Amino acid sequence: MLSKFGVFLFLVKLCSSINLNLNTSTSGYYNVNLNFFRWLQSAPTYFIVDGTRYNLSDKSLYSNASYGGNGVDEFGFYQSIRYRYYVGKTIIDCSINTYDTGNHIVFEQKFVTGVTNSRPQSCSGDLQCYQQTTGTFPSFYLKKGQVKNLGYLNFGGSMLGTSGVQTGQWDTTTANLTDGMGGGPIAIFDEMGNTVIISPLDNFMSSSFWHEDQPGGRINFGVMGGAKSIPANYRQRFILLASSSINQAFQDLGKALRKVSGASPKKEFYRQNDVTLKYLGYWTDNGNYNCTLDSWWYYKGFGDGVKEWTARPEVFPHGIQSVQQYTRWPMGAHNRYWSVDNVYAKQNGGKYNFVMSPIVAVPNDTSFWYDLMKNATSWGLKMYEQDWLNIETLFSNDLAEDLSLGERWLTEMGNAAEFNNITIQYCMSLPRHGLMSTKIPVVTQARASEDYHVQEDQWKIGVSSMFAYALGLAPSKDTFWTSTIQNGNPKYPKKQELWPALQTVVATLSMGPVGPGDMIGATNKDLLMRCCNMEGLILKPSRPATAMDLQIIKAAFPDFNGPDGQVWTSLSEIYGDKTTQFGILLAANMSKPYKLRAYQTEFPYQFYDSIVFPYNKPEAAMPFNGKYPLNLNGCTSDQFCLFYLSPIIIV
């Protein structure tokens, strides 16, 4: 029998560097403490029922009891506190689960009786409620807590949260977090790198967070604000993890998400065997061993959406199949959002179910995806690139209102691809799509940058690669040129690639595709072939190069003693031997020198006494340990610094 209790302290994790605990009360409030200091203070719970907001703060959201209990879930044995809330006959349970092992807390909303009219009556016109939540649990104030300074990293927007990614200080002045349908996980950290990260744990396509009453104010985690109703027994979970490192916090998040999905072993298999990730390719976006076709080859309809995903005869007079048969290249192919006049929808005389909105259409038919993928295998499709995911999602009211449509859409796409042995790249994906990919094994990669040549600094993928890798995805930096001047481009006639070597090394260290898009005759073969062997096999690291914690902390705290520029690290392992590792460090775009200490690199402890080799002068090897720091000097975009590290191995 569950017992009623008063103020309670849950101890979640105690290790050498991190202590996470939770203070709760019978009145429905809670605090998150890290290393015995309060980091996060809860804001009042609320839910919208029959179009009206009911709040814990004014007691219109009524609770007659809180209960303690225990149970077992994907993470093992947990202790729980549950608050039962009432609005008339509507019952909503909010639970907090803490675990004997692990460094995390799980918050759960369960709609026992279901909710009708779960968005406010004012939800009309610009549909601002789509960027809000139908209720909240957990919810936290934006304030410093009991530590001097807290910073944040907020993924949001397209390209896996790259377009709206933000860093700054977490306090009452914080404004304009990227929230709503475009929002993603939030990491909160101090100047030592201690980190708390909050993310949806399930129902990724129907969960959101909302930054309310900014600047400062509060952040509310809950069901997406456009949902018209919530069925009985529907549940939404969020996970809060703590770590002594920002990078490690994201890795721990990824492990937790993959544990819940159960897709991790298959996903690793598909990623390791994705031909577009293993071999040098040729990308035709804004071939050598595989070729990826961008959006210029198929028919477009209303709003420039895809009308028919078939090769236009003026582009391929004999079809893509003839090209594939001649070259024997495995093919990758781009697709975009579906136009409302597409030839496949029953509404337009086709044979498949689509959900129509004024601007885009959403496939809602398992057989559609199986037929589309099966037909594409006839012309050698090996990788399907689903682009414009943000437009498909943000311009479909149904995806913002229906709790199951988004997950069904992506799951059916993934199942059909897997059946036909096709992998998938997500492009222009929102964070919710990336989170959802943890449940779909064949989604092996995602764009982690803006389009090439649209932004001169689009190569800066160190932060977004951290998020992608946590999700089990290879981050893609898009195509690039290997030589500076390539005349004759009608779209960008004056563009030049100022840093072809940097573009090449970033693509190689990304673990994503290495696919130059040079004009015929303009490829710098000597430069490009540094990425791979003569068979085109990419010589990539064992994990993508990601921004060091120091770089992220410096972005949040300008006065922090960190590097002014991009400093990324990666590791390479001997195949089958995860204990033998070698380090890689890339520094570029730095405005001034920085002395890097071995312990700051986040490499395993064996690298605290190692030897560093400059890539362009390996004979100038130098010690790297507590006595001898690595001087990052002159590491610009044109003359980047690339080092290889080897721990000293005593035999």
XYZ file of C-alpha atoms in Angstrom:
651
model
C 0.000 0.000 0.000
C 1.301 3.462 -0.902
C 1.970 5.728 2.033
C 1.500 9.466 2.342
C 4.599 11.434 3.313
C 5.941 14.948 3.813
C 9.151 16.633 2.718
C 11.484 14.039 1.249
C 15.022 13.862 -0.140
C 15.837 11.398 -2.919
C 19.536 10.627 -3.351
C 19.986 9.661 -6.978
C 23.689 9.255 -7.593
C 26.845 9.553 -5.565
C 30.192 9.149 -7.281
C 33.602 10.784 -7.225
C 32.455 13.974 -8.935
C 28.648 14.194 -9.120
C 25.924 14.057 -6.520
C 22.376 14.468 -7.835
C 19.460 14.646 -5.447
C 15.895 15.844 -5.354
C 13.910 17.611 -2.647
C 10.162 17.105 -2.872
C 7.163 18.140 -0.800
C 3.604 16.945 -0.379
C 2.368 20.215 -1.880
C 3.727 19.387 -5.355
C 6.960 21.389 -5.398
C 10.482 20.035 -5.870
C 14.102 21.186 -6.232
C 16.960 19.593 -8.158
C 20.298 19.718 -6.335
C 23.724 19.019 -7.762
C 26.671 18.505 -5.434
C 24.445 19.644 -2.542
C 23.573 23.013 -4.101
C 20.170 23.861 -5.524
C 20.372 24.219 -9.307
C 16.710 24.131 -10.319
C 13.608 25.268 -8.439
C 10.254 23.995 -9.612
C 7.557 26.293 -10.963
C 3.879 25.465 -10.310
C 2.332 22.632 -12.282
C -0.591 23.461 -14.558
C -2.857 21.653 -17.031
C -5.404 22.853 -19.574
C -8.765 21.093 -19.343
C -11.794 22.073 -21.435
C -9.886 25.088 -22.731
C -9.115 26.524 -19.275
C -5.743 26.597 -17.521
C -5.781 25.166 -13.989
C -2.794 26.022 -11.790
C -1.227 24.547 -8.696
C -0.290 28.072 -7.606
C -3.906 29.239 -7.148
C -5.126 25.759 -6.128
C -7.505 25.544 -9.084
C -5.494 22.404 -9.848
C -6.441 20.313 -6.847
C -4.462 17.511 -5.233
C -5.655 15.596 -2.204
C -2.627 13.388 -1.728
C 0.932 12.548 -2.649
C 2.135 8.991 -2.509
C 5.441 7.170 -2.226
C 6.045 3.881 -3.967
C 8.458 1.857 -6.033
C 8.618 -0.140 -9.228
C 10.760 -1.369 -12.102
C 11.154 0.103 -15.592
C 13.761 0.126 -18.379
C 16.371 1.576 -15.998
C 15.759 -0.837 -13.156
C 14.332 -0.415 -9.655
C 13.046 3.031 -8.735
C 11.502 4.908 -5.857
C 8.620 7.172 -6.738
C 6.572 10.083 -5.504
C 3.217 10.620 -7.225
C 0.936 13.631 -7.149
C -2.677 13.021 -8.173
C -4.377 16.117 -9.591
C -8.089 16.705 -10.158
C -10.052 19.095 -12.359
C -13.655 18.065 -11.884
C -13.748 14.432 -13.005
C -10.447 14.699 -14.872
C -7.555 12.892 -13.151
C -3.883 13.415 -13.984
C -1.034 11.647 -12.177
C 2.411 13.265 -12.061
C 5.269 11.064 -10.870
C 8.968 11.478 -10.140
C 11.084 8.312 -10.323
C 14.581 8.103 -8.849
C 16.915 5.130 -9.210
C 19.398 3.240 -7.079
C 21.835 3.175 -10.003
C 22.392 5.785 -12.667
C 22.543 9.551 -12.693
C 19.033 10.414 -13.766
C 15.480 11.260 -12.713
C 12.339 10.508 -14.737
C 9.283 12.783 -14.632
C 6.008 11.343 -15.878
C 2.596 12.770 -16.740
C -0.196 10.190 -16.977
C -3.648 11.303 -18.097
C -5.721 8.776 -16.185
C -9.113 9.829 -17.525
C -7.963 11.679 -20.622
C -8.425 15.374 -21.371
C -10.801 17.082 -23.793
C -10.053 20.522 -25.244
C -6.465 20.373 -23.995
C -5.413 23.662 -25.539
C -6.587 27.139 -24.512
C -9.754 28.650 -25.936
C -7.610 31.491 -27.283
C -5.742 29.071 -29.576
C -6.701 30.635 -32.892
C -5.364 33.076 -35.430
C -1.579 32.683 -35.441
C -1.894 29.449 -33.444
C 0.689 30.605 -30.909
C -0.444 27.764 -28.667
C 1.380 25.378 -31.023
C 4.603 26.692 -29.476
C 3.329 26.111 -25.939
C 2.383 23.043 -23.904
C -0.984 21.653 -22.812
C 0.346 21.352 -19.270
C 3.638 20.965 -17.497
C 5.546 18.529 -15.337
C 8.349 19.207 -14.718
C 8.611 22.992 -14.808
C 11.516 25.118 -13.582
C 12.220 28.790 -12.988
C 15.096 30.383 -14.863
C 17.298 31.602 -12.033
C 20.813 30.931 -10.770
C 19.927 28.802 -7.794
C 22.627 28.451 -5.148
C 25.606 28.450 -7.517
C 27.357 31.583 -8.748
C 26.924 31.082 -12.486
C 24.931 28.698 -14.630
C 25.043 28.546 -18.413
C 22.864 26.733 -20.910
C 23.010 25.052 -24.308
C 19.665 24.945 -26.116
C 19.282 23.003 -29.366
C 16.472 24.199 -31.607
C 15.366 24.716 -35.177
C 16.359 22.851 -38.313
C 19.498 20.861 -39.129
C 19.110 18.828 -35.944
C 18.742 21.932 -33.818
C 21.655 23.799 -35.405
C 19.776 26.754 -36.899
C 18.426 27.874 -33.519
C 21.122 26.582 -31.168
C 21.882 28.990 -28.336
C 24.281 29.339 -25.444
C 24.101 31.892 -22.682
C 23.671 32.422 -18.965
C 20.798 30.754 -17.157
C 19.170 33.448 -15.043
C 16.346 35.978 -14.881
C 17.661 37.762 -17.992
C 17.515 34.691 -20.259
C 15.273 35.362 -23.258
C 14.062 33.669 -26.418
C 14.977 30.042 -25.843
C 14.173 28.032 -28.971
C 11.067 26.233 -27.747
C 7.808 24.774 -29.024
C 7.750 22.506 -32.061
C 11.313 23.539 -32.916
C 12.765 23.083 -29.443
C 15.072 20.357 -28.219
C 16.995 19.174 -25.167
C 18.417 21.777 -22.803
C 21.756 21.403 -21.023
C 22.444 23.575 -17.956
C 26.031 23.724 -16.714
C 28.466 25.553 -14.454
C 31.984 26.785 -15.198
C 33.444 23.440 -14.094
C 31.425 21.565 -16.720
C 29.017 19.961 -14.241
C 25.836 19.509 -16.232
C 22.134 18.797 -15.960
C 20.332 17.945 -19.195
C 16.555 17.679 -19.688
C 14.937 15.887 -22.623
C 11.800 13.998 -23.629
C 12.177 10.288 -22.963
C 9.372 9.067 -25.225
C 6.582 10.310 -27.506
C 9.152 12.593 -29.098
C 6.913 13.835 -31.894
C 4.210 15.018 -29.487
C 6.278 16.499 -26.640
C 7.518 20.072 -26.283
C 8.889 22.629 -23.897
C 7.727 26.235 -23.600
C 9.710 29.239 -22.339
C 6.983 31.221 -20.579
C 7.118 34.769 -19.153
C 10.509 35.630 -20.605
C 13.017 37.080 -19.998
C 13.694 34.761 -17.137
C 10.346 33.238 -16.334
C 9.995 29.476 -16.450
C 10.325 26.504 -18.782
C 7.428 24.079 -19.024
C 7.824 20.507 -20.256
C 4.732 18.729 -21.508
C 2.557 17.589 -24.390
C 2.763 19.832 -27.469
C 0.449 22.809 -27.210
C -1.533 22.140 -30.379
C -2.938 18.808 -29.180
C -6.738 19.047 -29.239
C -7.306 16.184 -26.801
C -5.349 13.589 -24.856
C -6.667 10.018 -24.531
C -7.059 8.142 -21.270
C -3.881 6.503 -19.930
C -1.667 8.500 -22.292
C 1.690 9.190 -20.683
C 4.554 11.560 -21.406
C 7.965 11.158 -19.789
C 10.966 13.463 -19.486
C 14.425 12.547 -18.258
C 16.845 14.705 -16.277
C 20.472 13.524 -16.211
C 23.540 14.848 -14.429
C 27.208 14.534 -15.320
C 30.539 16.192 -14.592
C 30.930 16.928 -18.331
C 28.702 18.471 -21.006
C 29.849 15.962 -23.619
C 29.346 13.060 -21.234
C 25.867 14.287 -20.301
C 24.818 14.055 -23.939
C 26.354 10.605 -24.258
C 24.454 9.491 -21.166
C 21.257 10.913 -22.646
C 21.811 8.952 -25.836
C 22.383 5.735 -23.903
C 19.161 6.293 -21.966
C 17.121 6.964 -25.100
C 18.533 3.923 -26.869
C 17.854 1.767 -23.829
C 14.194 2.771 -23.969
C 13.931 2.261 -27.740
C 15.796 -1.051 -27.846
C 17.031 -0.221 -31.365
C 20.696 0.375 -30.535
C 22.331 -2.873 -31.820
C 20.522 -2.735 -35.163
C 21.187 0.976 -35.535
C 24.903 0.469 -35.028
C 24.873 -2.292 -37.657
C 23.157 -0.127 -40.261
C 25.421 2.838 -39.576
C 28.570 0.749 -39.842
C 27.394 -0.698 -43.166
C 25.931 2.428 -44.774
C 27.831 2.714 -48.064
C 27.436 6.510 -48.102
C 29.200 6.679 -44.735
C 31.909 4.143 -45.525
C 33.052 5.290 -48.957
C 33.925 8.530 -50.696
C 30.937 9.903 -52.590
C 29.846 12.714 -54.874
C 27.037 15.019 -53.731
C 25.099 17.253 -56.104
C 23.597 19.468 -53.404
C 24.064 23.378 -53.632
C 31.092 10.418 -57.583
C 33.507 8.414 -56.930
C 32.216 5.358 -55.113
C 28.598 6.466 -54.589
C 26.514 9.369 -55.867
C 23.747 11.323 -54.142
C 21.203 13.234 -56.226
C 19.713 16.421 -54.821
C 16.297 17.966 -55.472
C 16.593 18.827 -59.171
C 15.638 15.469 -60.701
C 11.974 14.854 -59.746
C 8.636 16.581 -60.368
C 7.506 19.423 -58.114
C 3.989 20.705 -57.557
C 2.137 23.187 -55.377
C 4.384 25.184 -53.062
C 7.438 23.560 -54.684
C 6.693 20.316 -52.848
C 7.299 16.945 -54.471
C 4.484 16.002 -56.839
C 5.927 12.770 -58.189
C 9.169 11.182 -57.016
C 10.178 10.068 -60.485
C 13.035 11.169 -62.715
C 12.112 13.885 -65.206
C 13.002 12.848 -68.780
C 14.710 16.171 -69.546
C 17.124 15.395 -66.689
C 17.525 11.634 -67.144
C 16.244 10.742 -70.639
C 16.739 7.047 -69.983
C 15.964 7.132 -66.268
C 18.244 6.942 -63.257
C 18.444 3.195 -63.759
C 20.516 3.622 -66.924
C 22.998 5.851 -65.074
C 23.290 3.357 -62.250
C 23.779 0.440 -64.627
C 26.503 2.327 -66.506
C 28.419 3.563 -63.443
C 27.467 0.783 -60.996
C 27.393 3.453 -58.297
C 25.170 2.888 -55.274
C 22.720 5.792 -55.304
C 21.492 8.205 -52.685
C 18.499 10.390 -53.492
C 16.876 13.487 -52.031
C 13.193 13.988 -51.294
C 11.296 16.901 -49.783
C 7.886 17.718 -48.311
C 4.876 16.329 -50.179
C 2.781 18.786 -52.176
C -0.990 18.786 -51.742
C -1.364 17.970 -55.458
C 0.927 14.920 -55.371
C -0.115 12.056 -57.645
C -0.103 9.428 -54.888
C -2.894 10.775 -52.644
C -6.423 9.422 -52.932
C -7.617 13.024 -52.897
C -5.841 13.481 -56.257
C -6.795 10.170 -57.865
C -3.967 8.129 -56.349
C -4.340 5.035 -54.200
C -2.731 6.019 -50.894
C -3.940 7.749 -47.736
C -2.539 11.224 -47.113
C -3.460 13.784 -44.477
C -3.896 17.120 -46.237
C -3.230 20.618 -44.956
C -3.365 23.857 -46.961
C 0.354 23.715 -47.814
C 1.755 20.173 -47.320
C 0.518 16.586 -47.296
C 1.574 13.859 -44.850
C 1.667 10.194 -45.958
C -0.499 8.075 -43.682
C -0.314 4.710 -45.380
C 2.108 1.854 -44.749
C 1.793 0.513 -48.298
C 2.780 3.882 -49.779
C 6.230 3.787 -48.229
C 6.796 0.120 -49.085
C 5.909 0.749 -52.734
C 8.002 3.934 -52.957
C 11.098 2.285 -51.489
C 10.656 -0.930 -53.463
C 10.415 0.959 -56.754
C 13.552 2.936 -55.914
C 15.642 -0.191 -55.388
C 15.266 -0.879 -59.125
C 17.571 2.061 -59.855
C 20.063 1.321 -57.094
C 18.818 3.410 -54.169
C 20.837 2.691 -51.045
C 20.305 5.890 -49.046
C 17.071 7.903 -48.925
C 17.522 11.539 -47.877
C 14.354 12.943 -46.311
C 14.871 16.686 -46.498
C 12.657 19.611 -45.450
C 11.470 17.779 -42.344
C 10.964 21.109 -40.614
C 8.600 22.392 -43.318
C 6.622 19.147 -43.432
C 6.173 19.322 -39.656
C 5.673 23.028 -39.021
C 3.270 23.561 -41.941
C 1.018 20.605 -41.130
C -1.585 21.446 -38.501
C -2.339 17.747 -38.159
C 1.213 16.961 -37.039
C 0.822 19.618 -34.326
C -2.623 18.421 -33.225
C -2.570 14.614 -33.558
C -0.531 12.834 -30.868
C 0.216 9.752 -32.985
C 0.479 10.970 -36.595
C 4.090 12.190 -36.386
C 5.470 8.987 -34.930
C 3.428 6.881 -37.358
C 4.705 8.884 -40.354
C 8.389 8.448 -39.495
C 8.023 4.851 -38.294
C 6.298 3.729 -41.499
C 9.002 5.436 -43.571
C 11.695 3.683 -41.537
C 10.059 0.258 -41.618
C 9.733 0.374 -45.401
C 13.341 1.463 -45.814
C 14.549 -1.325 -43.540
C 12.493 -3.911 -45.438
C 14.195 -2.808 -48.666
C 17.693 -2.522 -47.128
C 17.817 1.257 -47.542
C 19.288 3.648 -44.991
C 17.962 7.152 -44.301
C 19.481 10.574 -43.815
C 17.370 13.220 -42.063
C 17.885 16.762 -43.342
C 16.499 20.048 -42.004
C 15.300 17.937 -39.101
C 14.033 19.475 -35.894
C 15.372 18.039 -32.620
C 12.155 16.004 -32.239
C 12.977 14.154 -35.471
C 16.475 13.396 -34.202
C 15.110 12.091 -30.916
C 12.585 9.984 -32.820
C 15.407 8.478 -34.889
C 16.591 6.567 -31.812
C 13.596 4.268 -32.450
C 14.297 3.806 -36.184
C 17.424 1.688 -36.847
C 17.930 2.638 -40.508
C 18.214 6.373 -39.807
C 21.998 6.411 -39.787
C 22.863 10.067 -40.395
C 21.549 13.613 -40.155
C 22.618 16.967 -41.482
C 24.325 18.877 -38.695
C 25.078 22.074 -40.619
C 23.393 24.686 -42.752
C 23.679 24.344 -46.531
C 27.153 24.668 -47.979
C 27.976 28.133 -49.345
C 24.949 29.692 -47.692
C 27.016 30.398 -44.578
C 30.782 30.747 -44.696
C 31.088 29.116 -41.270
C 28.747 26.192 -41.905
C 31.664 23.846 -41.272
C 31.375 24.550 -37.525
C 29.606 21.334 -36.558
C 31.467 20.511 -33.346
C 28.497 21.288 -31.091
C 25.789 19.751 -33.276
C 27.936 16.639 -33.776
C 27.822 16.095 -30.022
C 24.014 15.918 -30.174
C 23.964 13.777 -33.325
C 26.419 11.229 -31.976
C 24.470 10.930 -28.734
C 21.467 9.894 -30.833
C 23.484 7.257 -32.686
C 23.657 9.374 -35.864
C 26.609 10.256 -38.063
C 26.600 14.055 -38.450
C 26.776 15.352 -42.016
C 28.395 18.708 -42.833
C 26.976 18.739 -46.402
C 29.037 18.813 -49.560
C 32.116 21.020 -50.140
C 34.650 22.128 -52.742
C 38.215 20.866 -52.697
C 39.562 23.815 -54.718
C 39.076 27.543 -54.203
C 37.834 28.842 -57.571
C 35.233 27.027 -59.662
C 33.803 29.318 -62.304
C 30.503 28.798 -64.041
C 28.177 28.206 -61.086
C 24.974 30.070 -62.110
C 23.574 30.197 -58.580
C 26.751 31.394 -56.849
C 28.898 32.919 -59.637
C 31.201 34.817 -57.264
C 31.565 32.212 -54.529
C 34.979 30.898 -53.597
C 35.992 28.206 -51.145
C 38.531 29.918 -48.922
C 39.384 26.861 -46.823
C 39.163 23.660 -48.902
C 41.568 21.780 -46.623
C 39.532 22.646 -43.522
C 36.310 21.570 -45.244
C 37.896 18.249 -46.155
C 39.275 17.494 -42.706
C 35.980 18.413 -41.006
C 34.048 16.081 -43.310
C 36.526 13.273 -42.662
C 36.452 13.690 -38.876
C 32.647 13.948 -38.804
C 32.029 10.215 -39.350
C 29.381 11.433 -41.797
C 29.488 11.408 -45.592
C 32.574 12.713 -47.372
C 30.986 13.953 -50.580
C 32.626 16.791 -52.504
C 30.549 18.693 -55.036
C 33.293 20.049 -57.299
C 32.636 20.907 -60.920
C 34.099 18.470 -63.437
C 37.870 18.812 -63.537
C 38.125 20.959 -60.400
C 38.692 18.312 -57.735
C 41.969 18.585 -55.832
C 42.721 14.879 -55.832
C 45.805 15.102 -53.609
C 43.821 16.909 -50.922
C 40.699 14.791 -51.194
C 42.448 11.430 -51.105
C 43.872 12.214 -47.666
C 40.430 11.174 -46.420
C 40.569 7.593 -47.591
C 42.522 4.740 -49.103
C 42.717 4.030 -52.830
C 39.527 1.964 -52.652
C 37.642 5.017 -51.396
C 37.245 3.636 -47.875
C 37.051 6.656 -45.553
C 39.667 6.566 -42.789
C 37.401 7.987 -40.137
C 37.722 8.096 -36.354
C 35.696 5.899 -34.009
C 33.492 8.803 -32.980
C 32.915 12.205 -34.574
C 34.988 15.193 -33.560
C 32.948 17.233 -31.081
C 33.420 20.596 -29.417
C 35.245 20.412 -26.105
C 33.409 21.458 -22.965
C 35.817 24.405 -22.707
C 34.563 25.806 -26.012
C 30.898 25.559 -24.973
C 31.508 27.041 -21.519
C 33.438 29.915 -23.112
C 30.479 30.614 -25.415
C 28.175 30.909 -22.393
C 30.609 32.849 -20.190
C 32.716 35.260 -22.298
C 35.058 35.993 -19.366
C 35.812 32.299 -18.818
C 39.389 31.220 -19.507
C 38.657 29.054 -22.503
C 39.666 28.935 -26.168
C 38.435 31.704 -28.476
C 37.521 29.520 -31.421
C 36.782 25.941 -32.401
C 38.570 23.168 -30.488
C 37.289 19.641 -31.095
C 38.433 16.190 -30.034
C 37.883 12.663 -31.256
C 39.164 9.144 -30.649
C 40.236 6.246 -32.831
C 40.192 2.681 -31.553
C 41.912 -0.419 -32.811
C 39.078 -2.498 -34.277
C 37.910 -5.025 -31.736
C 40.045 -3.505 -28.977
C 38.308 -0.606 -27.257
C 41.113 -0.319 -24.707
C 43.707 0.809 -27.268
C 42.807 4.346 -28.248
C 44.453 7.264 -30.002
C 43.369 10.888 -29.833
C 42.667 13.529 -32.463
C 42.469 17.260 -31.754
C 41.394 19.929 -34.252
C 41.738 23.656 -33.527
C 40.640 26.344 -35.984
C 39.174 29.828 -36.272
C 40.992 30.856 -33.076
C 41.469 34.579 -32.469
C 44.309 34.168 -29.967
C 46.609 31.444 -28.562
C 45.503 29.079 -25.827
C 47.477 26.687 -23.637
C 45.571 23.427 -23.343
C 46.232 21.115 -20.399
C 45.967 17.356 -20.752
C 43.215 17.020 -18.137
C 41.081 19.578 -20.023
C 40.778 17.457 -23.157
C 38.205 15.001 -21.727
C 40.299 12.200 -23.186
C 40.584 9.025 -21.061
C 43.056 9.222 -18.202
C 45.793 7.366 -20.122
C 46.163 10.462 -22.324
C 47.285 12.520 -19.338
C 50.780 11.328 -20.231
C 50.978 11.185 -24.001
C 52.848 12.282 -27.112
C 51.379 14.799 -29.591
C 52.135 14.718 -33.333
C 51.261 17.678 -35.613
C 49.625 16.233 -38.729
C 51.821 18.226 -41.119
C 55.070 17.706 -39.210
C 54.975 14.391 -37.342
C 58.706 14.499 -36.643
C 58.013 17.456 -34.318
C 56.400 15.211 -31.706
C 56.189 16.659 -28.210
C 55.135 15.482 -24.739
C 51.663 16.330 -23.496
C 51.105 15.906 -19.774
C 50.686 17.810 -16.542
C 54.041 19.502 -16.999
C 53.864 20.257 -20.718
C 50.657 21.844 -22.090
C 49.798 21.979 -25.775
C 50.157 25.504 -27.149
C 47.369 26.191 -29.647
C 48.901 29.079 -31.561
C 48.150 30.289 -35.090
C 45.209 27.900 -35.449
C 43.143 29.787 -38.019
C 40.628 28.614 -40.593
C 43.268 28.779 -43.300
C 46.067 27.257 -41.201
C 44.164 24.969 -38.870
C 45.950 22.880 -36.254
C 45.433 19.129 -36.351
C 47.159 16.909 -33.803
C 47.277 13.170 -33.252
C 47.831 11.925 -29.712
C 49.168 8.632 -28.469
C 49.327 7.635 -24.826
C 52.711 6.380 -23.731
C 52.498 2.601 -23.846
C 54.949 0.797 -21.588
C 55.930 -2.655 -22.851
